[in-house]
């Protein structure tokens, strides 16, 4: 009852907050992260067992590049708007529908690309560099091992951070092109929304 009028109070619908937690999405992304991390780690470990140092460095750089690439896609998805893609979808341009989906689901796409693939790539590249350091320093002196370890760790960090910094700038200025290209790739994959 309203104390001023004596009439029963009307129930007002509380608007759902835009900041509400999507438990289903969090569970899905967490489970996906686990399996993707295990798969990438296993693949890296198996690949490193049977290759020489040069190929090991190529694998390391591939994981760094993967992290940078997905960081670019994640940033571009949060910046791009879907307006341009609607006319393309009306003309049945391949990849336009997927680009609209990416732009509409920027939070999820960004989370997957930046947090899942990007972070896992960073972890795997760190583990890969540790394997390379161990290989290169097996017969070395303590001082040589320390110096080599510092150099490789520094190079991996600077390549990752510098690459992502350049990638972010590129992603912001070419967001719609990147989202469209990603949509084109998704359009040829057996991908379901």
PDB file of N, CA, C and O in Angstrom, residues 61-136:
ATOM      1  N   UNK A  61      57.286 -18.656 -32.928  1.00  0.00           N
ATOM      2  CA  UNK A  61      56.810 -17.463 -33.632  1.00  0.00           C
ATOM      3  C   UNK A  61      55.388 -17.645 -34.164  1.00  0.00           C
ATOM      4  O   UNK A  61      54.625 -16.687 -34.235  1.00  0.00           O
ATOM      5  N   UNK A  62      55.021 -18.887 -34.500  1.00  0.00           N
ATOM      6  CA  UNK A  62      53.658 -19.157 -34.966  1.00  0.00           C
ATOM      7  C   UNK A  62      52.653 -18.908 -33.842  1.00  0.00           C
ATOM      8  O   UNK A  62      51.584 -18.324 -34.069  1.00  0.00           O
ATOM      9  N   UNK A  63      52.987 -19.318 -32.613  1.00  0.00           N
ATOM     10  CA  UNK A  63      52.089 -19.067 -31.482  1.00  0.00           C
ATOM     11  C   UNK A  63      52.002 -17.570 -31.155  1.00  0.00           C
ATOM     12  O   UNK A  63      50.931 -17.061 -30.828  1.00  0.00           O
ATOM     13  N   UNK A  64      53.117 -16.864 -31.271  1.00  0.00           N
ATOM     14  CA  UNK A  64      53.096 -15.410 -31.058  1.00  0.00           C
ATOM     15  C   UNK A  64      52.213 -14.756 -32.116  1.00  0.00           C
ATOM     16  O   UNK A  64      51.362 -13.911 -31.794  1.00  0.00           O
ATOM     17  N   UNK A  65      52.385 -15.147 -33.373  1.00  0.00           N
ATOM     18  CA  UNK A  65      51.591 -14.584 -34.478  1.00  0.00           C
ATOM     19  C   UNK A  65      50.109 -14.902 -34.312  1.00  0.00           C
ATOM     20  O   UNK A  65      49.246 -14.051 -34.568  1.00  0.00           O
ATOM     21  N   UNK A  66      49.788 -16.109 -33.850  1.00  0.00           N
ATOM     22  CA  UNK A  66      48.398 -16.496 -33.617  1.00  0.00           C
ATOM     23  C   UNK A  66      47.753 -15.593 -32.567  1.00  0.00           C
ATOM     24  O   UNK A  66      46.624 -15.117 -32.744  1.00  0.00           O
ATOM     25  N   UNK A  67      48.486 -15.333 -31.493  1.00  0.00           N
ATOM     26  CA  UNK A  67      47.978 -14.439 -30.451  1.00  0.00           C
ATOM     27  C   UNK A  67      47.734 -13.032 -30.969  1.00  0.00           C
ATOM     28  O   UNK A  67      46.722 -12.402 -30.663  1.00  0.00           O
ATOM     29  N   UNK A  68      48.657 -12.523 -31.786  1.00  0.00           N
ATOM     30  CA  UNK A  68      48.520 -11.178 -32.355  1.00  0.00           C
ATOM     31  C   UNK A  68      47.345 -11.126 -33.319  1.00  0.00           C
ATOM     32  O   UNK A  68      46.537 -10.187 -33.287  1.00  0.00           O
ATOM     33  N   UNK A  69      47.221 -12.141 -34.188  1.00  0.00           N
ATOM     34  CA  UNK A  69      46.131 -12.185 -35.163  1.00  0.00           C
ATOM     35  C   UNK A  69      44.762 -12.176 -34.474  1.00  0.00           C
ATOM     36  O   UNK A  69      43.877 -11.395 -34.841  1.00  0.00           O
ATOM     37  N   UNK A  70      44.589 -13.016 -33.471  1.00  0.00           N
ATOM     38  CA  UNK A  70      43.306 -13.068 -32.789  1.00  0.00           C
ATOM     39  C   UNK A  70      43.052 -11.815 -31.965  1.00  0.00           C
ATOM     40  O   UNK A  70      41.907 -11.400 -31.787  1.00  0.00           O
ATOM     41  N   UNK A  71      44.118 -11.174 -31.475  1.00  0.00           N
ATOM     42  CA  UNK A  71      43.954  -9.905 -30.777  1.00  0.00           C
ATOM     43  C   UNK A  71      43.440  -8.843 -31.749  1.00  0.00           C
ATOM     44  O   UNK A  71      42.570  -8.040 -31.397  1.00  0.00           O
ATOM     45  N   UNK A  72      43.946  -8.840 -32.970  1.00  0.00           N
ATOM     46  CA  UNK A  72      43.488  -7.901 -34.003  1.00  0.00           C
ATOM     47  C   UNK A  72      42.003  -8.128 -34.303  1.00  0.00           C
ATOM     48  O   UNK A  72      41.218  -7.180 -34.356  1.00  0.00           O
ATOM     49  N   UNK A  73      41.610  -9.394 -34.469  1.00  0.00           N
ATOM     50  CA  UNK A  73      40.207  -9.711 -34.756  1.00  0.00           C
ATOM     51  C   UNK A  73      39.315  -9.294 -33.585  1.00  0.00           C
ATOM     52  O   UNK A  73      38.241  -8.712 -33.782  1.00  0.00           O
ATOM     53  N   UNK A  74      39.764  -9.567 -32.371  1.00  0.00           N
ATOM     54  CA  UNK A  74      38.985  -9.202 -31.185  1.00  0.00           C
ATOM     55  C   UNK A  74      38.770  -7.697 -31.061  1.00  0.00           C
ATOM     56  O   UNK A  74      37.661  -7.239 -30.788  1.00  0.00           O
ATOM     57  N   UNK A  75      39.831  -6.931 -31.278  1.00  0.00           N
ATOM     58  CA  UNK A  75      39.712  -5.466 -31.202  1.00  0.00           C
ATOM     59  C   UNK A  75      38.825  -4.946 -32.332  1.00  0.00           C
ATOM     60  O   UNK A  75      37.948  -4.104 -32.114  1.00  0.00           O
ATOM     61  N   UNK A  76      39.030  -5.449 -33.539  1.00  0.00           N
ATOM     62  CA  UNK A  76      38.237  -5.003 -34.693  1.00  0.00           C
ATOM     63  C   UNK A  76      36.752  -5.281 -34.465  1.00  0.00           C
ATOM     64  O   UNK A  76      35.901  -4.459 -34.826  1.00  0.00           O
ATOM     65  N   UNK A  77      36.431  -6.413 -33.859  1.00  0.00           N
ATOM     66  CA  UNK A  77      35.020  -6.751 -33.634  1.00  0.00           C
ATOM     67  C   UNK A  77      34.349  -5.783 -32.674  1.00  0.00           C
ATOM     68  O   UNK A  77      33.154  -5.508 -32.808  1.00  0.00           O
ATOM     69  N   UNK A  78      35.103  -5.242 -31.728  1.00  0.00           N
ATOM     70  CA  UNK A  78      34.513  -4.295 -30.770  1.00  0.00           C
ATOM     71  C   UNK A  78      34.371  -2.890 -31.350  1.00  0.00           C
ATOM     72  O   UNK A  78      33.579  -2.095 -30.853  1.00  0.00           O
ATOM     73  N   UNK A  79      35.113  -2.587 -32.401  1.00  0.00           N
ATOM     74  CA  UNK A  79      35.080  -1.253 -32.999  1.00  0.00           C
ATOM     75  C   UNK A  79      34.106  -1.174 -34.177  1.00  0.00           C
ATOM     76  O   UNK A  79      33.431  -0.163 -34.381  1.00  0.00           O
ATOM     77  N   UNK A  80      34.024  -2.242 -34.948  1.00  0.00           N
ATOM     78  CA  UNK A  80      33.222  -2.242 -36.179  1.00  0.00           C
ATOM     79  C   UNK A  80      31.726  -2.113 -35.894  1.00  0.00           C
ATOM     80  O   UNK A  80      31.237  -2.584 -34.875  1.00  0.00           O
ATOM     81  N   UNK A  81      31.037  -1.453 -36.810  1.00  0.00           N
ATOM     82  CA  UNK A  81      29.578  -1.380 -36.748  1.00  0.00           C
ATOM     83  C   UNK A  81      29.018  -2.244 -37.874  1.00  0.00           C
ATOM     84  O   UNK A  81      29.678  -2.452 -38.892  1.00  0.00           O
ATOM     85  N   UNK A  82      27.804  -2.701 -37.692  1.00  0.00           N
ATOM     86  CA  UNK A  82      27.220  -3.631 -38.670  1.00  0.00           C
ATOM     87  C   UNK A  82      26.556  -2.946 -39.851  1.00  0.00           C
ATOM     88  O   UNK A  82      26.173  -3.605 -40.816  1.00  0.00           O
ATOM     89  N   UNK A  83      26.442  -1.622 -39.836  1.00  0.00           N
ATOM     90  CA  UNK A  83      25.711  -0.883 -40.870  1.00  0.00           C
ATOM     91  C   UNK A  83      26.187  -1.225 -42.285  1.00  0.00           C
ATOM     92  O   UNK A  83      25.387  -1.500 -43.168  1.00  0.00           O
ATOM     93  N   UNK A  84      27.486  -1.211 -42.487  1.00  0.00           N
ATOM     94  CA  UNK A  84      28.054  -1.471 -43.823  1.00  0.00           C
ATOM     95  C   UNK A  84      27.698  -2.871 -44.327  1.00  0.00           C
ATOM     96  O   UNK A  84      27.503  -3.083 -45.521  1.00  0.00           O
ATOM     97  N   UNK A  85      27.579  -3.819 -43.419  1.00  0.00           N
ATOM     98  CA  UNK A  85      27.387  -5.212 -43.809  1.00  0.00           C
ATOM     99  C   UNK A  85      25.950  -5.546 -44.188  1.00  0.00           C
ATOM    100  O   UNK A  85      25.708  -6.545 -44.856  1.00  0.00           O
ATOM    101  N   UNK A  86      24.995  -4.702 -43.783  1.00  0.00           N
ATOM    102  CA  UNK A  86      23.589  -4.972 -44.111  1.00  0.00           C
ATOM    103  C   UNK A  86      23.341  -4.889 -45.619  1.00  0.00           C
ATOM    104  O   UNK A  86      22.654  -5.742 -46.185  1.00  0.00           O
ATOM    105  N   UNK A  87      23.888  -3.864 -46.256  1.00  0.00           N
ATOM    106  CA  UNK A  87      23.689  -3.750 -47.708  1.00  0.00           C
ATOM    107  C   UNK A  87      24.413  -4.885 -48.432  1.00  0.00           C
ATOM    108  O   UNK A  87      23.937  -5.391 -49.451  1.00  0.00           O
ATOM    109  N   UNK A  88      25.557  -5.311 -47.894  1.00  0.00           N
ATOM    110  CA  UNK A  88      26.286  -6.423 -48.489  1.00  0.00           C
ATOM    111  C   UNK A  88      25.486  -7.723 -48.343  1.00  0.00           C
ATOM    112  O   UNK A  88      25.438  -8.534 -49.265  1.00  0.00           O
ATOM    113  N   UNK A  89      24.863  -7.895 -47.175  1.00  0.00           N
ATOM    114  CA  UNK A  89      24.052  -9.095 -46.938  1.00  0.00           C
ATOM    115  C   UNK A  89      22.837  -9.098 -47.861  1.00  0.00           C
ATOM    116  O   UNK A  89      22.424 -10.148 -48.361  1.00  0.00           O
ATOM    117  N   UNK A  90      22.257  -7.904 -48.113  1.00  0.00           N
ATOM    118  CA  UNK A  90      21.106  -7.798 -49.019  1.00  0.00           C
ATOM    119  C   UNK A  90      21.505  -8.205 -50.440  1.00  0.00           C
ATOM    120  O   UNK A  90      20.695  -8.754 -51.188  1.00  0.00           O
ATOM    121  N   UNK A  91      22.752  -7.927 -50.801  1.00  0.00           N
ATOM    122  CA  UNK A  91      23.255  -8.310 -52.126  1.00  0.00           C
ATOM    123  C   UNK A  91      23.842  -9.729 -52.117  1.00  0.00           C
ATOM    124  O   UNK A  91      24.447 -10.146 -53.084  1.00  0.00           O
ATOM    125  N   UNK A  92      23.670 -10.420 -51.003  1.00  0.00           N
ATOM    126  CA  UNK A  92      24.142 -11.802 -50.826  1.00  0.00           C
ATOM    127  C   UNK A  92      25.651 -11.942 -51.010  1.00  0.00           C
ATOM    128  O   UNK A  92      26.133 -12.909 -51.618  1.00  0.00           O
ATOM    129  N   UNK A  93      26.391 -10.972 -50.495  1.00  0.00           N
ATOM    130  CA  UNK A  93      27.852 -11.044 -50.544  1.00  0.00           C
ATOM    131  C   UNK A  93      28.302 -12.066 -49.501  1.00  0.00           C
ATOM    132  O   UNK A  93      27.880 -12.018 -48.343  1.00  0.00           O
ATOM    133  N   UNK A  94      29.143 -12.978 -49.934  1.00  0.00           N
ATOM    134  CA  UNK A  94      29.595 -14.047 -49.054  1.00  0.00           C
ATOM    135  C   UNK A  94      30.379 -13.472 -47.871  1.00  0.00           C
ATOM    136  O   UNK A  94      31.292 -12.682 -48.052  1.00  0.00           O
ATOM    137  N   UNK A  95      29.993 -13.869 -46.677  1.00  0.00           N
ATOM    138  CA  UNK A  95      30.664 -13.415 -45.466  1.00  0.00           C
ATOM    139  C   UNK A  95      29.985 -12.247 -44.782  1.00  0.00           C
ATOM    140  O   UNK A  95      30.321 -11.921 -43.640  1.00  0.00           O
ATOM    141  N   UNK A  96      29.031 -11.589 -45.454  1.00  0.00           N
ATOM    142  CA  UNK A  96      28.373 -10.414 -44.865  1.00  0.00           C
ATOM    143  C   UNK A  96      27.520 -10.789 -43.655  1.00  0.00           C
ATOM    144  O   UNK A  96      27.538 -10.087 -42.640  1.00  0.00           O
ATOM    145  N   UNK A  97      26.788 -11.888 -43.745  1.00  0.00           N
ATOM    146  CA  UNK A  97      25.959 -12.318 -42.603  1.00  0.00           C
ATOM    147  C   UNK A  97      26.826 -12.654 -41.397  1.00  0.00           C
ATOM    148  O   UNK A  97      26.487 -12.322 -40.263  1.00  0.00           O
ATOM    149  N   UNK A  98      27.945 -13.298 -41.662  1.00  0.00           N
ATOM    150  CA  UNK A  98      28.861 -13.631 -40.575  1.00  0.00           C
ATOM    151  C   UNK A  98      29.478 -12.365 -39.978  1.00  0.00           C
ATOM    152  O   UNK A  98      29.671 -12.279 -38.758  1.00  0.00           O
ATOM    153  N   UNK A  99      29.760 -11.378 -40.822  1.00  0.00           N
ATOM    154  CA  UNK A  99      30.306 -10.110 -40.332  1.00  0.00           C
ATOM    155  C   UNK A  99      29.290  -9.390 -39.452  1.00  0.00           C
ATOM    156  O   UNK A  99      29.657  -8.799 -38.422  1.00  0.00           O
ATOM    157  N   UNK A 100      28.016  -9.442 -39.831  1.00  0.00           N
ATOM    158  CA  UNK A 100      26.961  -8.851 -38.991  1.00  0.00           C
ATOM    159  C   UNK A 100      26.933  -9.551 -37.645  1.00  0.00           C
ATOM    160  O   UNK A 100      26.858  -8.908 -36.591  1.00  0.00           O
ATOM    161  N   UNK A 101      27.010 -10.883 -37.664  1.00  0.00           N
ATOM    162  CA  UNK A 101      27.004 -11.650 -36.412  1.00  0.00           C
ATOM    163  C   UNK A 101      28.189 -11.259 -35.538  1.00  0.00           C
ATOM    164  O   UNK A 101      28.052 -11.086 -34.325  1.00  0.00           O
ATOM    165  N   UNK A 102      29.365 -11.107 -36.142  1.00  0.00           N
ATOM    166  CA  UNK A 102      30.569 -10.721 -35.391  1.00  0.00           C
ATOM    167  C   UNK A 102      30.377  -9.356 -34.744  1.00  0.00           C
ATOM    168  O   UNK A 102      30.676  -9.166 -33.560  1.00  0.00           O
ATOM    169  N   UNK A 103      29.876  -8.382 -35.527  1.00  0.00           N
ATOM    170  CA  UNK A 103      29.678  -7.030 -34.995  1.00  0.00           C
ATOM    171  C   UNK A 103      28.625  -7.007 -33.887  1.00  0.00           C
ATOM    172  O   UNK A 103      28.779  -6.297 -32.890  1.00  0.00           O
ATOM    173  N   UNK A 104      27.550  -7.783 -34.051  1.00  0.00           N
ATOM    174  CA  UNK A 104      26.499  -7.829 -33.030  1.00  0.00           C
ATOM    175  C   UNK A 104      26.949  -8.515 -31.744  1.00  0.00           C
ATOM    176  O   UNK A 104      26.453  -8.214 -30.668  1.00  0.00           O
ATOM    177  N   UNK A 105      27.842  -9.461 -31.882  1.00  0.00           N
ATOM    178  CA  UNK A 105      28.326 -10.235 -30.731  1.00  0.00           C
ATOM    179  C   UNK A 105      29.762  -9.870 -30.389  1.00  0.00           C
ATOM    180  O   UNK A 105      30.566 -10.738 -30.028  1.00  0.00           O
ATOM    181  N   UNK A 106      30.064  -8.585 -30.482  1.00  0.00           N
ATOM    182  CA  UNK A 106      31.438  -8.108 -30.282  1.00  0.00           C
ATOM    183  C   UNK A 106      31.994  -8.497 -28.917  1.00  0.00           C
ATOM    184  O   UNK A 106      33.171  -8.841 -28.801  1.00  0.00           O
ATOM    185  N   UNK A 107      31.154  -8.471 -27.893  1.00  0.00           N
ATOM    186  CA  UNK A 107      31.630  -8.808 -26.544  1.00  0.00           C
ATOM    187  C   UNK A 107      32.110 -10.259 -26.494  1.00  0.00           C
ATOM    188  O   UNK A 107      33.184 -10.557 -25.972  1.00  0.00           O
ATOM    189  N   UNK A 108      31.326 -11.154 -27.077  1.00  0.00           N
ATOM    190  CA  UNK A 108      31.689 -12.569 -27.067  1.00  0.00           C
ATOM    191  C   UNK A 108      32.875 -12.846 -27.989  1.00  0.00           C
ATOM    192  O   UNK A 108      33.791 -13.589 -27.632  1.00  0.00           O
ATOM    193  N   UNK A 109      32.858 -12.239 -29.170  1.00  0.00           N
ATOM    194  CA  UNK A 109      33.955 -12.439 -30.122  1.00  0.00           C
ATOM    195  C   UNK A 109      35.252 -11.889 -29.534  1.00  0.00           C
ATOM    196  O   UNK A 109      36.296 -12.547 -29.582  1.00  0.00           O
ATOM    197  N   UNK A 110      35.179 -10.691 -28.963  1.00  0.00           N
ATOM    198  CA  UNK A 110      36.359 -10.095 -28.337  1.00  0.00           C
ATOM    199  C   UNK A 110      36.878 -10.933 -27.186  1.00  0.00           C
ATOM    200  O   UNK A 110      38.086 -11.133 -27.039  1.00  0.00           O
ATOM    201  N   UNK A 111      35.963 -11.436 -26.372  1.00  0.00           N
ATOM    202  CA  UNK A 111      36.357 -12.285 -25.245  1.00  0.00           C
ATOM    203  C   UNK A 111      37.040 -13.550 -25.727  1.00  0.00           C
ATOM    204  O   UNK A 111      38.090 -13.946 -25.223  1.00  0.00           O
ATOM    205  N   UNK A 112      36.454 -14.191 -26.744  1.00  0.00           N
ATOM    206  CA  UNK A 112      37.047 -15.424 -27.269  1.00  0.00           C
ATOM    207  C   UNK A 112      38.410 -15.148 -27.894  1.00  0.00           C
ATOM    208  O   UNK A 112      39.391 -15.831 -27.600  1.00  0.00           O
ATOM    209  N   UNK A 113      38.473 -14.136 -28.760  1.00  0.00           N
ATOM    210  CA  UNK A 113      39.721 -13.859 -29.491  1.00  0.00           C
ATOM    211  C   UNK A 113      40.826 -13.347 -28.575  1.00  0.00           C
ATOM    212  O   UNK A 113      41.952 -13.838 -28.623  1.00  0.00           O
ATOM    213  N   UNK A 114      40.505 -12.345 -27.752  1.00  0.00           N
ATOM    214  CA  UNK A 114      41.525 -11.731 -26.918  1.00  0.00           C
ATOM    215  C   UNK A 114      41.860 -12.562 -25.683  1.00  0.00           C
ATOM    216  O   UNK A 114      43.036 -12.775 -25.381  1.00  0.00           O
ATOM    217  N   UNK A 115      40.811 -13.003 -24.983  1.00  0.00           N
ATOM    218  CA  UNK A 115      41.047 -13.671 -23.709  1.00  0.00           C
ATOM    219  C   UNK A 115      41.354 -15.154 -23.863  1.00  0.00           C
ATOM    220  O   UNK A 115      42.249 -15.668 -23.210  1.00  0.00           O
ATOM    221  N   UNK A 116      40.616 -15.832 -24.718  1.00  0.00           N
ATOM    222  CA  UNK A 116      40.829 -17.280 -24.838  1.00  0.00           C
ATOM    223  C   UNK A 116      42.040 -17.567 -25.723  1.00  0.00           C
ATOM    224  O   UNK A 116      43.081 -18.013 -25.243  1.00  0.00           O
ATOM    225  N   UNK A 117      41.912 -17.292 -27.012  1.00  0.00           N
ATOM    226  CA  UNK A 117      42.997 -17.644 -27.936  1.00  0.00           C
ATOM    227  C   UNK A 117      44.253 -16.806 -27.665  1.00  0.00           C
ATOM    228  O   UNK A 117      45.362 -17.344 -27.626  1.00  0.00           O
ATOM    229  N   UNK A 118      44.074 -15.516 -27.446  1.00  0.00           N
ATOM    230  CA  UNK A 118      45.223 -14.640 -27.197  1.00  0.00           C
ATOM    231  C   UNK A 118      46.001 -15.030 -25.953  1.00  0.00           C
ATOM    232  O   UNK A 118      47.232 -15.151 -25.992  1.00  0.00           O
ATOM    233  N   UNK A 119      45.298 -15.250 -24.843  1.00  0.00           N
ATOM    234  CA  UNK A 119      45.981 -15.604 -23.598  1.00  0.00           C
ATOM    235  C   UNK A 119      46.595 -17.001 -23.652  1.00  0.00           C
ATOM    236  O   UNK A 119      47.700 -17.224 -23.164  1.00  0.00           O
ATOM    237  N   UNK A 120      45.862 -17.940 -24.250  1.00  0.00           N
ATOM    238  CA  UNK A 120      46.413 -19.294 -24.372  1.00  0.00           C
ATOM    239  C   UNK A 120      47.662 -19.271 -25.250  1.00  0.00           C
ATOM    240  O   UNK A 120      48.665 -19.920 -24.931  1.00  0.00           O
ATOM    241  N   UNK A 121      47.631 -18.508 -26.330  1.00  0.00           N
ATOM    242  CA  UNK A 121      48.814 -18.394 -27.192  1.00  0.00           C
ATOM    243  C   UNK A 121      49.992 -17.822 -26.418  1.00  0.00           C
ATOM    244  O   UNK A 121      51.135 -18.267 -26.601  1.00  0.00           O
ATOM    245  N   UNK A 122      49.717 -16.851 -25.570  1.00  0.00           N
ATOM    246  CA  UNK A 122      50.774 -16.268 -24.736  1.00  0.00           C
ATOM    247  C   UNK A 122      51.369 -17.283 -23.777  1.00  0.00           C
ATOM    248  O   UNK A 122      52.597 -17.365 -23.603  1.00  0.00           O
ATOM    249  N   UNK A 123      50.511 -18.082 -23.159  1.00  0.00           N
ATOM    250  CA  UNK A 123      50.978 -19.107 -22.222  1.00  0.00           C
ATOM    251  C   UNK A 123      51.787 -20.174 -22.953  1.00  0.00           C
ATOM    252  O   UNK A 123      52.869 -20.571 -22.505  1.00  0.00           O
ATOM    253  N   UNK A 124      51.275 -20.620 -24.097  1.00  0.00           N
ATOM    254  CA  UNK A 124      51.965 -21.660 -24.865  1.00  0.00           C
ATOM    255  C   UNK A 124      53.293 -21.136 -25.409  1.00  0.00           C
ATOM    256  O   UNK A 124      54.294 -21.853 -25.415  1.00  0.00           O
ATOM    257  N   UNK A 125      53.321 -19.880 -25.854  1.00  0.00           N
ATOM    258  CA  UNK A 125      54.586 -19.336 -26.356  1.00  0.00           C
ATOM    259  C   UNK A 125      55.609 -19.224 -25.222  1.00  0.00           C
ATOM    260  O   UNK A 125      56.807 -19.446 -25.441  1.00  0.00           O
ATOM    261  N   UNK A 126      55.139 -18.922 -24.018  1.00  0.00           N
ATOM    262  CA  UNK A 126      56.045 -18.901 -22.860  1.00  0.00           C
ATOM    263  C   UNK A 126      56.602 -20.286 -22.558  1.00  0.00           C
ATOM    264  O   UNK A 126      57.802 -20.451 -22.302  1.00  0.00           O
ATOM    265  N   UNK A 127      55.731 -21.294 -22.596  1.00  0.00           N
ATOM    266  CA  UNK A 127      56.173 -22.669 -22.347  1.00  0.00           C
ATOM    267  C   UNK A 127      57.115 -23.145 -23.454  1.00  0.00           C
ATOM    268  O   UNK A 127      58.114 -23.828 -23.187  1.00  0.00           O
ATOM    269  N   UNK A 128      56.812 -22.763 -24.692  1.00  0.00           N
ATOM    270  CA  UNK A 128      57.659 -23.146 -25.826  1.00  0.00           C
ATOM    271  C   UNK A 128      59.036 -22.504 -25.704  1.00  0.00           C
ATOM    272  O   UNK A 128      60.056 -23.159 -25.944  1.00  0.00           O
ATOM    273  N   UNK A 129      59.063 -21.247 -25.308  1.00  0.00           N
ATOM    274  CA  UNK A 129      60.365 -20.583 -25.146  1.00  0.00           C
ATOM    275  C   UNK A 129      61.155 -21.225 -24.005  1.00  0.00           C
ATOM    276  O   UNK A 129      62.388 -21.335 -24.095  1.00  0.00           O
ATOM    277  N   UNK A 130      60.466 -21.702 -22.960  1.00  0.00           N
ATOM    278  CA  UNK A 130      61.157 -22.388 -21.861  1.00  0.00           C
ATOM    279  C   UNK A 130      61.797 -23.688 -22.348  1.00  0.00           C
ATOM    280  O   UNK A 130      62.931 -24.016 -21.964  1.00  0.00           O
ATOM    281  N   UNK A 131      61.087 -24.423 -23.221  1.00  0.00           N
ATOM    282  CA  UNK A 131      61.638 -25.660 -23.793  1.00  0.00           C
ATOM    283  C   UNK A 131      62.865 -25.337 -24.644  1.00  0.00           C
ATOM    284  O   UNK A 131      63.891 -26.023 -24.563  1.00  0.00           O
ATOM    285  N   UNK A 132      62.780 -24.287 -25.447  1.00  0.00           N
ATOM    286  CA  UNK A 132      63.907 -23.893 -26.297  1.00  0.00           C
ATOM    287  C   UNK A 132      65.106 -23.488 -25.442  1.00  0.00           C
ATOM    288  O   UNK A 132      66.245 -23.884 -25.715  1.00  0.00           O
ATOM    289  N   UNK A 133      64.857 -22.717 -24.393  1.00  0.00           N
ATOM    290  CA  UNK A 133      65.939 -22.285 -23.494  1.00  0.00           C
ATOM    291  C   UNK A 133      66.612 -23.495 -22.860  1.00  0.00           C
ATOM    292  O   UNK A 133      67.842 -23.578 -22.788  1.00  0.00           O
ATOM    293  N   UNK A 134      65.805 -24.453 -22.407  1.00  0.00           N
ATOM    294  CA  UNK A 134      66.357 -25.672 -21.789  1.00  0.00           C
ATOM    295  C   UNK A 134      67.239 -26.422 -22.781  1.00  0.00           C
ATOM    296  O   UNK A 134      68.327 -26.894 -22.428  1.00  0.00           O
ATOM    297  N   UNK A 135      66.774 -26.535 -24.019  1.00  0.00           N
ATOM    298  CA  UNK A 135      67.568 -27.226 -25.045  1.00  0.00           C
ATOM    299  C   UNK A 135      68.896 -26.520 -25.295  1.00  0.00           C
ATOM    300  O   UNK A 135      69.935 -27.166 -25.430  1.00  0.00           O
ATOM    301  N   UNK A 136      68.835 -25.202 -25.419  1.00  0.00           N
ATOM    302  CA  UNK A 136      70.028 -24.442 -25.795  1.00  0.00           C
ATOM    303  C   UNK A 136      71.043 -24.318 -24.662  1.00  0.00           C
ATOM    304  O   UNK A 136      72.217 -24.042 -24.913  1.00  0.00           O
TER     305      UNK A 136
END
